[in-house]
PDB file of N, CA and C in Angstrom:
ATOM      1  N   MET W 869     121.952  86.306  76.181  1.00 95.00           N
ATOM      2  CA  MET W 869     122.226  87.498  77.091  1.00 95.00           C
ATOM      3  C   MET W 869     121.918  87.254  78.419  1.00 95.00           C
ATOM      4  N   PRO W 870     122.791  87.501  79.634  1.00 98.00           N
ATOM      5  CA  PRO W 870     123.284  86.774  80.875  1.00 98.00           C
ATOM      6  C   PRO W 870     122.015  86.844  81.121  1.00 98.00           C
ATOM      7  N   LYS W 871     121.668  85.549  82.513  1.00 98.00           N
ATOM      8  CA  LYS W 871     120.819  86.087  83.339  1.00 98.00           C
ATOM      9  C   LYS W 871     120.829  86.442  84.622  1.00 98.00           C
ATOM     10  N   LEU W 872     119.929  87.245  85.334  1.00 98.00           N
ATOM     11  CA  LEU W 872     119.978  87.748  86.991  1.00 98.00           C
ATOM     12  C   LEU W 872     118.801  86.981  87.561  1.00 98.00           C
ATOM     13  N   ILE W 873     119.053  86.548  88.660  1.00 98.00           N
ATOM     14  CA  ILE W 873     118.250  86.510  89.312  1.00 98.00           C
ATOM     15  C   ILE W 873     118.030  87.094  90.626  1.00 98.00           C
ATOM     16  N   PHE W 874     116.721  87.195  90.906  1.00 98.00           N
ATOM     17  CA  PHE W 874     116.252  87.961  92.365  1.00 98.00           C
ATOM     18  C   PHE W 874     115.696  87.476  92.955  1.00 98.00           C
ATOM     19  N   ILE W 875     115.741  87.386  94.323  1.00 98.00           N
ATOM     20  CA  ILE W 875     115.408  86.717  95.531  1.00 98.00           C
ATOM     21  C   ILE W 875     114.444  87.672  96.319  1.00 98.00           C
ATOM     22  N   ASP W 876     113.083  87.938  96.211  1.00 96.00           N
ATOM     23  CA  ASP W 876     112.492  88.781  96.888  1.00 96.00           C
ATOM     24  C   ASP W 876     112.564  88.515  98.594  1.00 96.00           C
ATOM     25  N   ARG W 877     111.570  89.426  99.257  1.00 93.00           N
ATOM     26  CA  ARG W 877     111.818  89.253 100.902  1.00 93.00           C
ATOM     27  C   ARG W 877     111.028  87.849 101.341  1.00 93.00           C
ATOM     28  N   GLN W 878     110.314  87.119 100.111  1.00 94.00           N
ATOM     29  CA  GLN W 878     109.103  86.433 100.481  1.00 94.00           C
ATOM     30  C   GLN W 878     109.882  85.051 100.443  1.00 94.00           C
ATOM     31  N   GLY W 879     111.174  85.209  99.228  1.00 96.00           N
ATOM     32  CA  GLY W 879     111.805  84.015  99.004  1.00 96.00           C
ATOM     33  C   GLY W 879     111.559  83.607  97.528  1.00 96.00           C
ATOM     34  N   GLN W 880     110.735  84.340  96.765  1.00 97.00           N
ATOM     35  CA  GLN W 880     110.202  83.762  95.780  1.00 97.00           C
ATOM     36  C   GLN W 880     111.240  84.252  94.538  1.00 97.00           C
ATOM     37  N   ARG W 881     111.723  83.303  93.534  1.00 98.00           N
ATOM     38  CA  ARG W 881     112.838  83.530  92.530  1.00 98.00           C
ATOM     39  C   ARG W 881     112.303  84.200  91.392  1.00 98.00           C
ATOM     40  N   THR W 882     112.960  85.172  91.062  1.00 98.00           N
ATOM     41  CA  THR W 882     112.680  85.678  89.886  1.00 98.00           C
ATOM     42  C   THR W 882     113.891  85.903  88.780  1.00 98.00           C
ATOM     43  N   GLU W 883     113.835  85.160  87.528  1.00 98.00           N
ATOM     44  CA  GLU W 883     114.855  85.180  86.742  1.00 98.00           C
ATOM     45  C   GLU W 883     114.693  86.304  85.623  1.00 98.00           C
ATOM     46  N   VAL W 884     115.568  87.120  85.276  1.00 98.00           N
ATOM     47  CA  VAL W 884     115.457  87.840  84.007  1.00 98.00           C
ATOM     48  C   VAL W 884     116.398  88.267  83.348  1.00 98.00           C
ATOM     49  N   ASP W 885     116.642  88.733  82.229  1.00 98.00           N
ATOM     50  CA  ASP W 885     117.369  89.032  81.179  1.00 98.00           C
ATOM     51  C   ASP W 885     118.102  90.263  81.947  1.00 98.00           C
ATOM     52  N   ALA W 886     119.486  90.121  81.792  1.00 98.00           N
ATOM     53  CA  ALA W 886     120.332  90.987  81.909  1.00 98.00           C
ATOM     54  C   ALA W 886     121.280  91.797  81.505  1.00 98.00           C
ATOM     55  N   PRO W 887     121.096  92.811  80.336  1.00 98.00           N
ATOM     56  CA  PRO W 887     122.001  93.380  79.732  1.00 98.00           C
ATOM     57  C   PRO W 887     123.119  93.621  80.149  1.00 98.00           C
ATOM     58  N   VAL W 888     124.148  93.052  79.420  1.00 98.00           N
ATOM     59  CA  VAL W 888     125.808  93.745  79.957  1.00 98.00           C
ATOM     60  C   VAL W 888     125.700  95.171  79.793  1.00 98.00           C
ATOM     61  N   GLY W 889     126.225  95.918  80.873  1.00 98.00           N
ATOM     62  CA  GLY W 889     126.651  97.264  81.028  1.00 98.00           C
ATOM     63  C   GLY W 889     125.942  97.565  81.758  1.00 98.00           C
ATOM     64  N   GLN W 890     124.477  97.106  82.194  1.00 98.00           N
ATOM     65  CA  GLN W 890     123.668  97.609  82.745  1.00 98.00           C
ATOM     66  C   GLN W 890     124.011  97.682  84.353  1.00 98.00           C
ATOM     67  N   SER W 891     123.381  98.434  85.663  1.00 98.00           N
ATOM     68  CA  SER W 891     123.377  97.866  86.731  1.00 98.00           C
ATOM     69  C   SER W 891     122.311  97.173  87.254  1.00 98.00           C
ATOM     70  N   VAL W 892     122.556  96.530  88.454  1.00 98.00           N
ATOM     71  CA  VAL W 892     121.736  95.497  89.084  1.00 98.00           C
ATOM     72  C   VAL W 892     120.454  96.437  89.407  1.00 98.00           C
ATOM     73  N   LEU W 893     120.449  97.626  89.489  1.00 98.00           N
ATOM     74  CA  LEU W 893     119.852  98.564  90.226  1.00 98.00           C
ATOM     75  C   LEU W 893     118.645  98.900  88.794  1.00 98.00           C
ATOM     76  N   GLU W 894     119.192  99.033  87.919  1.00 98.00           N
ATOM     77  CA  GLU W 894     118.846  99.274  86.382  1.00 98.00           C
ATOM     78  C   GLU W 894     118.140  97.824  86.264  1.00 98.00           C
ATOM     79  N   ILE W 895     118.632  97.175  86.133  1.00 98.00           N
ATOM     80  CA  ILE W 895     117.770  95.503  85.490  1.00 98.00           C
ATOM     81  C   ILE W 895     116.453  95.605  86.515  1.00 98.00           C
ATOM     82  N   ALA W 896     116.520  96.050  87.785  1.00 98.00           N
ATOM     83  CA  ALA W 896     115.574  95.600  88.779  1.00 98.00           C
ATOM     84  C   ALA W 896     114.206  95.953  88.459  1.00 98.00           C
ATOM     85  N   HIS W 897     114.665  97.805  88.204  1.00 97.00           N
ATOM     86  CA  HIS W 897     113.743  98.588  87.771  1.00 97.00           C
ATOM     87  C   HIS W 897     113.134  98.171  86.400  1.00 97.00           C
ATOM     88  N   ALA W 898     113.893  98.092  85.293  1.00 98.00           N
ATOM     89  CA  ALA W 898     113.073  97.427  84.318  1.00 98.00           C
ATOM     90  C   ALA W 898     112.331  96.372  84.076  1.00 98.00           C
ATOM     91  N   HIS W 899     112.658  95.167  85.395  1.00 98.00           N
ATOM     92  CA  HIS W 899     111.621  94.362  85.344  1.00 98.00           C
ATOM     93  C   HIS W 899     110.550  94.618  86.707  1.00 98.00           C
ATOM     94  N   LYS W 900     110.244  95.589  87.137  1.00 97.00           N
ATOM     95  CA  LYS W 900     109.602  96.066  88.091  1.00 97.00           C
ATOM     96  C   LYS W 900     109.746  95.405  89.198  1.00 97.00           C
ATOM     97  N   ILE W 901     111.186  95.035  89.762  1.00 97.00           N
ATOM     98  CA  ILE W 901     111.788  94.334  91.058  1.00 97.00           C
ATOM     99  C   ILE W 901     111.758  95.301  92.259  1.00 97.00           C
ATOM    100  N   ASP W 902     111.012  95.259  93.350  1.00 93.00           N
ATOM    101  CA  ASP W 902     111.243  95.944  94.215  1.00 93.00           C
ATOM    102  C   ASP W 902     112.566  96.158  95.158  1.00 93.00           C
ATOM    103  N   LEU W 903     113.283  97.027  94.247  1.00 95.00           N
ATOM    104  CA  LEU W 903     114.695  97.299  95.042  1.00 95.00           C
ATOM    105  C   LEU W 903     114.729  99.161  94.622  1.00 95.00           C
ATOM    106  N   GLU W 904     114.553  99.507  95.651  1.00 93.00           N
ATOM    107  CA  GLU W 904     114.471 100.960  95.691  1.00 93.00           C
ATOM    108  C   GLU W 904     114.847 101.980  95.140  1.00 93.00           C
ATOM    109  N   GLY W 905     116.468 102.214  95.443  1.00 92.00           N
ATOM    110  CA  GLY W 905     117.439 102.840  94.507  1.00 92.00           C
ATOM    111  C   GLY W 905     117.125 104.752  94.797  1.00 92.00           C
ATOM    112  N   ALA W 906     116.969 104.591  95.980  1.00 92.00           N
ATOM    113  CA  ALA W 906     116.170 106.175  96.165  1.00 92.00           C
ATOM    114  C   ALA W 906     117.072 107.468  95.851  1.00 92.00           C
ATOM    115  N   CYS W 907     118.351 107.393  95.286  1.00 93.00           N
ATOM    116  CA  CYS W 907     119.456 108.324  94.906  1.00 93.00           C
ATOM    117  C   CYS W 907     119.646 108.313  93.519  1.00 93.00           C
ATOM    118  N   GLU W 908     118.617 107.002  92.680  1.00 92.00           N
ATOM    119  CA  GLU W 908     118.816 106.690  91.306  1.00 92.00           C
ATOM    120  C   GLU W 908     120.230 106.001  90.953  1.00 92.00           C
ATOM    121  N   GLY W 909     120.760 105.708  91.899  1.00 93.00           N
ATOM    122  CA  GLY W 909     122.111 105.266  91.634  1.00 93.00           C
ATOM    123  C   GLY W 909     123.362 106.051  91.861  1.00 93.00           C
ATOM    124  N   SER W 910     123.294 107.027  92.453  1.00 93.00           N
ATOM    125  CA  SER W 910     124.154 108.116  92.220  1.00 93.00           C
ATOM    126  C   SER W 910     125.315 107.920  93.440  1.00 93.00           C
ATOM    127  N   LEU W 911     125.048 106.700  94.216  1.00 94.00           N
ATOM    128  CA  LEU W 911     125.827 106.164  95.288  1.00 94.00           C
ATOM    129  C   LEU W 911     125.972 107.333  96.822  1.00 94.00           C
ATOM    130  N   ALA W 912     124.576 107.902  96.438  1.00 93.00           N
ATOM    131  CA  ALA W 912     124.460 108.530  97.514  1.00 93.00           C
ATOM    132  C   ALA W 912     123.397 107.998  99.086  1.00 93.00           C
ATOM    133  N   CYS W 913     123.165 106.638  98.840  1.00 92.00           N
ATOM    134  CA  CYS W 913     122.399 105.839  99.921  1.00 92.00           C
ATOM    135  C   CYS W 913     122.401 104.431 100.078  1.00 92.00           C
ATOM    136  N   SER W 914     121.739 103.771 100.443  1.00 93.00           N
ATOM    137  CA  SER W 914     122.031 102.568 100.529  1.00 93.00           C
ATOM    138  C   SER W 914     121.064 101.464 100.215  1.00 93.00           C
ATOM    139  N   THR W 915     119.559 102.217  99.948  1.00 94.00           N
ATOM    140  CA  THR W 915     118.287 101.572  99.342  1.00 94.00           C
ATOM    141  C   THR W 915     118.275 100.634  98.295  1.00 94.00           C
ATOM    142  N   CYS W 916     119.359 100.439  97.563  1.00 96.00           N
ATOM    143  CA  CYS W 916     119.376  99.548  96.216  1.00 96.00           C
ATOM    144  C   CYS W 916     120.480  98.195  97.007  1.00 96.00           C
ATOM    145  N   HIS W 917     120.695  98.473  98.343  1.00 96.00           N
ATOM    146  CA  HIS W 917     121.466  97.347  99.290  1.00 96.00           C
ATOM    147  C   HIS W 917     120.846  95.652  98.766  1.00 96.00           C
ATOM    148  N   VAL W 918     121.895  94.653  98.194  1.00 98.00           N
ATOM    149  CA  VAL W 918     121.291  93.535  98.018  1.00 98.00           C
ATOM    150  C   VAL W 918     122.323  92.480  98.456  1.00 98.00           C
ATOM    151  N   ILE W 919     122.170  91.434  98.641  1.00 98.00           N
ATOM    152  CA  ILE W 919     123.230  90.382  98.991  1.00 98.00           C
ATOM    153  C   ILE W 919     123.274  89.026  97.915  1.00 98.00           C
ATOM    154  N   VAL W 920     124.328  89.211  97.795  1.00 98.00           N
ATOM    155  CA  VAL W 920     125.097  88.446  96.608  1.00 98.00           C
ATOM    156  C   VAL W 920     125.514  87.160  97.032  1.00 98.00           C
ATOM    157  N   ASP W 921     124.950  86.499  95.874  1.00 98.00           N
ATOM    158  CA  ASP W 921     125.091  84.736  96.812  1.00 98.00           C
ATOM    159  C   ASP W 921     126.527  84.621  96.682  1.00 98.00           C
ATOM    160  N   PRO W 922     127.075  84.017  97.658  1.00 98.00           N
ATOM    161  CA  PRO W 922     128.596  83.570  97.579  1.00 98.00           C
ATOM    162  C   PRO W 922     129.287  83.323  96.687  1.00 98.00           C
ATOM    163  N   ALA W 923     128.631  82.450  95.828  1.00 97.00           N
ATOM    164  CA  ALA W 923     129.305  81.503  94.532  1.00 97.00           C
ATOM    165  C   ALA W 923     129.613  83.065  93.724  1.00 97.00           C
ATOM    166  N   PHE W 924     129.013  84.251  93.468  1.00 97.00           N
ATOM    167  CA  PHE W 924     129.385  85.243  92.691  1.00 97.00           C
ATOM    168  C   PHE W 924     130.272  86.318  93.445  1.00 97.00           C
ATOM    169  N   TYR W 925     130.179  86.092  94.426  1.00 97.00           N
ATOM    170  CA  TYR W 925     130.787  87.717  95.318  1.00 97.00           C
ATOM    171  C   TYR W 925     132.432  87.857  94.833  1.00 97.00           C
ATOM    172  N   ALA W 926     132.998  87.008  94.450  1.00 96.00           N
ATOM    173  CA  ALA W 926     134.304  87.084  94.186  1.00 96.00           C
ATOM    174  C   ALA W 926     134.509  87.529  92.758  1.00 96.00           C
ATOM    175  N   GLN W 927     133.705  87.248  91.804  1.00 96.00           N
ATOM    176  CA  GLN W 927     133.514  87.964  90.561  1.00 96.00           C
ATOM    177  C   GLN W 927     133.260  89.319  90.484  1.00 96.00           C
ATOM    178  N   LEU W 928     132.742  89.828  91.463  1.00 97.00           N
ATOM    179  CA  LEU W 928     132.344  91.309  90.841  1.00 97.00           C
ATOM    180  C   LEU W 928     133.892  91.984  91.485  1.00 97.00           C
ATOM    181  N   GLN W 929     133.513  93.442  90.697  1.00 94.00           N
ATOM    182  CA  GLN W 929     134.628  94.685  90.970  1.00 94.00           C
ATOM    183  C   GLN W 929     134.652  94.419  92.840  1.00 94.00           C
ATOM    184  N   GLU W 930     135.528  94.996  92.931  1.00 96.00           N
ATOM    185  CA  GLU W 930     136.002  95.400  94.717  1.00 96.00           C
ATOM    186  C   GLU W 930     135.002  96.643  94.405  1.00 96.00           C
ATOM    187  N   ALA W 931     134.466  96.715  96.065  1.00 97.00           N
ATOM    188  CA  ALA W 931     133.676  97.815  96.088  1.00 97.00           C
ATOM    189  C   ALA W 931     134.704  99.308  96.554  1.00 97.00           C
ATOM    190  N   THR W 932     134.059  99.883  96.072  1.00 97.00           N
ATOM    191  CA  THR W 932     134.999 101.661  96.248  1.00 97.00           C
ATOM    192  C   THR W 932     134.706 101.776  97.815  1.00 97.00           C
ATOM    193  N   GLU W 933     135.619 102.773  98.621  1.00 97.00           N
ATOM    194  CA  GLU W 933     135.132 103.515  99.594  1.00 97.00           C
ATOM    195  C   GLU W 933     134.160 103.941  99.411  1.00 97.00           C
ATOM    196  N   ASP W 934     133.877 104.582  98.490  1.00 97.00           N
ATOM    197  CA  ASP W 934     132.552 105.326  99.081  1.00 97.00           C
ATOM    198  C   ASP W 934     131.134 104.421  98.889  1.00 97.00           C
ATOM    199  N   GLU W 935     131.153 103.330  98.209  1.00 97.00           N
ATOM    200  CA  GLU W 935     130.210 102.234  98.156  1.00 97.00           C
ATOM    201  C   GLU W 935     130.467 101.633 100.079  1.00 97.00           C
ATOM    202  N   GLU W 936     131.418 101.045 100.385  1.00 97.00           N
ATOM    203  CA  GLU W 936     131.347 100.556 101.910  1.00 97.00           C
ATOM    204  C   GLU W 936     130.788 101.517 102.739  1.00 97.00           C
ATOM    205  N   ASP W 937     131.287 103.206 102.499  1.00 96.00           N
ATOM    206  CA  ASP W 937     130.564 103.758 103.438  1.00 96.00           C
ATOM    207  C   ASP W 937     128.842 103.884 103.275  1.00 96.00           C
ATOM    208  N   MET W 938     128.685 103.837 102.155  1.00 95.00           N
ATOM    209  CA  MET W 938     127.105 103.740 102.029  1.00 95.00           C
ATOM    210  C   MET W 938     126.712 102.483 102.567  1.00 95.00           C
ATOM    211  N   LEU W 939     127.334 101.385 102.416  1.00 95.00           N
ATOM    212  CA  LEU W 939     126.963 100.295 102.780  1.00 95.00           C
ATOM    213  C   LEU W 939     126.862 100.101 104.607  1.00 95.00           C
ATOM    214  N   ASP W 940     127.826 100.606 105.259  1.00 93.00           N
ATOM    215  CA  ASP W 940     127.706 100.794 106.443  1.00 93.00           C
ATOM    216  C   ASP W 940     126.176 101.382 107.258  1.00 93.00           C
ATOM    217  N   LEU W 941     125.137 102.251 106.152  1.00 90.00           N
ATOM    218  CA  LEU W 941     124.362 102.577 106.406  1.00 90.00           C
ATOM    219  C   LEU W 941     122.867 101.432 106.102  1.00 90.00           C
ATOM    220  N   ALA W 942     123.429 100.384 105.547  1.00 91.00           N
ATOM    221  CA  ALA W 942     122.294  99.416 105.122  1.00 91.00           C
ATOM    222  C   ALA W 942     121.735  98.431 106.307  1.00 91.00           C
ATOM    223  N   PHE W 943     120.398  98.147 106.185  1.00 87.00           N
ATOM    224  CA  PHE W 943     119.896  97.361 106.991  1.00 87.00           C
ATOM    225  C   PHE W 943     120.173  96.102 106.536  1.00 87.00           C
ATOM    226  N   GLY W 944     120.516  95.061 107.416  1.00 90.00           N
ATOM    227  CA  GLY W 944     120.807  93.591 107.444  1.00 90.00           C
ATOM    228  C   GLY W 944     121.651  93.298 106.699  1.00 90.00           C
ATOM    229  N   LEU W 945     122.844  94.498 107.155  1.00 94.00           N
ATOM    230  CA  LEU W 945     124.196  94.055 105.976  1.00 94.00           C
ATOM    231  C   LEU W 945     124.801  92.399 106.041  1.00 94.00           C
ATOM    232  N   THR W 946     125.381  91.952 105.564  1.00 96.00           N
ATOM    233  CA  THR W 946     126.234  90.824 105.450  1.00 96.00           C
ATOM    234  C   THR W 946     127.445  91.012 104.880  1.00 96.00           C
ATOM    235  N   ARG W 947     128.256  89.703 104.860  1.00 97.00           N
ATOM    236  CA  ARG W 947     129.812  89.802 104.207  1.00 97.00           C
ATOM    237  C   ARG W 947     129.829  90.031 102.890  1.00 97.00           C
ATOM    238  N   THR W 948     128.459  89.541 102.090  1.00 98.00           N
ATOM    239  CA  THR W 948     128.478  89.672 100.782  1.00 98.00           C
ATOM    240  C   THR W 948     127.496  90.989 100.353  1.00 98.00           C
ATOM    241  N   SER W 949     127.353  91.805 101.233  1.00 98.00           N
ATOM    242  CA  SER W 949     126.364  92.566 101.060  1.00 98.00           C
ATOM    243  C   SER W 949     126.885  93.740  99.682  1.00 98.00           C
ATOM    244  N   ARG W 950     126.530  94.267  98.273  1.00 98.00           N
ATOM    245  CA  ARG W 950     126.961  95.061  97.607  1.00 98.00           C
ATOM    246  C   ARG W 950     125.196  96.536  97.543  1.00 98.00           C
ATOM    247  N   LEU W 951     125.917  97.303  96.923  1.00 98.00           N
ATOM    248  CA  LEU W 951     124.862  98.267  96.435  1.00 98.00           C
ATOM    249  C   LEU W 951     124.399  97.666  94.954  1.00 98.00           C
ATOM    250  N   GLY W 952     123.678  97.575  94.304  1.00 98.00           N
ATOM    251  CA  GLY W 952     123.045  97.455  93.322  1.00 98.00           C
ATOM    252  C   GLY W 952     123.322  97.999  92.630  1.00 98.00           C
ATOM    253  N   CYS W 953     123.362  99.297  92.381  1.00 98.00           N
ATOM    254  CA  CYS W 953     123.940 100.661  91.452  1.00 98.00           C
ATOM    255  C   CYS W 953     125.242 100.495  91.334  1.00 98.00           C
ATOM    256  N   GLN W 954     125.905  99.282  91.929  1.00 98.00           N
ATOM    257  CA  GLN W 954     127.487  99.409  91.493  1.00 98.00           C
ATOM    258  C   GLN W 954     127.817  98.157  91.505  1.00 98.00           C
ATOM    259  N   ILE W 955     127.003  97.045  90.827  1.00 98.00           N
ATOM    260  CA  ILE W 955     127.371  95.666  90.197  1.00 98.00           C
ATOM    261  C   ILE W 955     126.479  95.816  88.707  1.00 98.00           C
ATOM    262  N   ILE W 956     127.805  95.993  87.784  1.00 98.00           N
ATOM    263  CA  ILE W 956     127.429  95.815  86.360  1.00 98.00           C
ATOM    264  C   ILE W 956     127.273  94.890  85.789  1.00 98.00           C
ATOM    265  N   MET W 957     126.190  94.213  85.111  1.00 98.00           N
ATOM    266  CA  MET W 957     126.245  92.956  84.391  1.00 98.00           C
ATOM    267  C   MET W 957     127.378  93.145  83.361  1.00 98.00           C
ATOM    268  N   THR W 958     128.316  92.016  83.337  1.00 98.00           N
ATOM    269  CA  THR W 958     128.780  91.402  82.245  1.00 98.00           C
ATOM    270  C   THR W 958     128.653  90.054  82.174  1.00 98.00           C
ATOM    271  N   GLU W 959     129.124  89.150  81.300  1.00 98.00           N
ATOM    272  CA  GLU W 959     129.029  88.131  80.301  1.00 98.00           C
ATOM    273  C   GLU W 959     129.253  87.166  81.934  1.00 98.00           C
ATOM    274  N   ASP W 960     130.423  87.412  81.988  1.00 97.00           N
ATOM    275  CA  ASP W 960     131.024  86.508  83.263  1.00 97.00           C
ATOM    276  C   ASP W 960     129.901  86.315  84.581  1.00 97.00           C
ATOM    277  N   LEU W 961     128.932  86.989  84.682  1.00 98.00           N
ATOM    278  CA  LEU W 961     127.734  87.113  85.759  1.00 98.00           C
ATOM    279  C   LEU W 961     126.700  86.109  85.844  1.00 98.00           C
ATOM    280  N   ASP W 962     126.786  85.586  84.199  1.00 98.00           N
ATOM    281  CA  ASP W 962     125.613  84.891  84.085  1.00 98.00           C
ATOM    282  C   ASP W 962     124.787  84.093  85.282  1.00 98.00           C
ATOM    283  N   GLY W 963     123.470  84.397  85.572  1.00 98.00           N
ATOM    284  CA  GLY W 963     123.236  83.662  86.690  1.00 98.00           C
ATOM    285  C   GLY W 963     123.221  84.169  87.888  1.00 98.00           C
ATOM    286  N   LEU W 964     123.931  85.377  87.858  1.00 98.00           N
ATOM    287  CA  LEU W 964     124.161  86.102  89.281  1.00 98.00           C
ATOM    288  C   LEU W 964     122.650  86.116  89.732  1.00 98.00           C
ATOM    289  N   THR W 965     122.993  86.049  91.421  1.00 98.00           N
ATOM    290  CA  THR W 965     121.484  85.422  92.618  1.00 98.00           C
ATOM    291  C   THR W 965     121.840  86.804  93.316  1.00 98.00           C
ATOM    292  N   VAL W 966     121.038  87.573  93.392  1.00 98.00           N
ATOM    293  CA  VAL W 966     120.941  88.524  94.332  1.00 98.00           C
ATOM    294  C   VAL W 966     119.614  88.614  95.342  1.00 98.00           C
ATOM    295  N   THR W 967     119.548  88.440  96.890  1.00 98.00           N
ATOM    296  CA  THR W 967     118.393  88.758  97.765  1.00 98.00           C
ATOM    297  C   THR W 967     118.255  89.957  98.211  1.00 98.00           C
ATOM    298  N   LEU W 968     117.043  90.338  98.103  1.00 96.00           N
ATOM    299  CA  LEU W 968     116.603  91.700  98.798  1.00 96.00           C
ATOM    300  C   LEU W 968     116.846  91.473 100.134  1.00 96.00           C
ATOM    301  N   PRO W 969     117.138  92.299 100.732  1.00 93.00           N
ATOM    302  CA  PRO W 969     116.867  92.384 102.622  1.00 93.00           C
ATOM    303  C   PRO W 969     115.713  92.693 102.706  1.00 93.00           C
ATOM    304  N   GLN W 970     115.274  92.207 104.016  1.00 84.00           N
ATOM    305  CA  GLN W 970     114.368  91.970 104.760  1.00 84.00           C
ATOM    306  C   GLN W 970     113.694  93.655 104.503  1.00 84.00           C
ATOM    307  N   ALA W 971     114.461  94.424 104.252  1.00 70.00           N
ATOM    308  CA  ALA W 971     113.717  96.281 104.865  1.00 70.00           C
ATOM    309  C   ALA W 971     115.126  96.915 104.351  1.00 70.00           C
ATOM    310  N   THR W 972     114.821  98.068 104.212  1.00 66.00           N
ATOM    311  CA  THR W 972     115.732  99.256 104.169  1.00 66.00           C
ATOM    312  C   THR W 972     115.685 100.124 104.727  1.00 66.00           C
ATOM    313  N   ARG W 973     116.781 101.035 104.667  1.00 55.00           N
ATOM    314  CA  ARG W 973     116.991 102.306 105.345  1.00 55.00           C
ATOM    315  C   ARG W 973     117.275 103.690 104.938  1.00 55.00           C
ATOM    316  N   ASN W 974     116.125 104.173 104.150  1.00 51.00           N
ATOM    317  CA  ASN W 974     116.078 105.811 103.384  1.00 51.00           C
ATOM    318  C   ASN W 974     116.270 106.810 104.474  1.00 51.00           C
ATOM    319  N   MET W 975     117.557 107.625 104.521  1.00 48.00           N
ATOM    320  CA  MET W 975     118.125 108.365 104.977  1.00 48.00           C
ATOM    321  C   MET W 975     116.866 109.462 105.183  1.00 48.00           C
ATOM    322  N   MET W 976     116.886 109.829 103.749  1.00 47.00           N
ATOM    323  CA  MET W 976     116.338 110.785 103.263  1.00 47.00           C
ATOM    324  C   MET W 976     114.905 110.923 103.594  1.00 47.00           C
ATOM    325  N   VAL W 977     114.197 110.059 104.065  1.00 45.00           N
ATOM    326  CA  VAL W 977     112.575 110.026 104.621  1.00 45.00           C
ATOM    327  C   VAL W 977     112.713 110.171 106.299  1.00 45.00           C
ATOM    328  N   SER W 978     111.896 110.545 106.448  1.00 41.00           N
ATOM    329  CA  SER W 978     112.109 111.104 108.120  1.00 41.00           C
ATOM    330  C   SER W 978     111.102 110.009 108.835  1.00 41.00           C
TER     331      SER W 978
END
């Protein structure tokens, strides 16, 4: 089974099993990783924003226009930023490393 590595806000690395076909967001929630996902993966927020290790970024499917629109709302946007709900694990992504940004911006909460 592929592995997924999360780097949290304090720099701690957590390696988890990443079932093929599940999103980074789903995998984070299954392993109690602090990745919000306020819209539950419906592409209606940016709270599952992750920063993808540049070594893996080119292997990802290209972001859709809808994802790009949501990323525009993300805190701490980088050139390798993606939404965790839109990254679906494959065997080729074994070892994928994502960093959680220092904060999130939830437009649903006042």
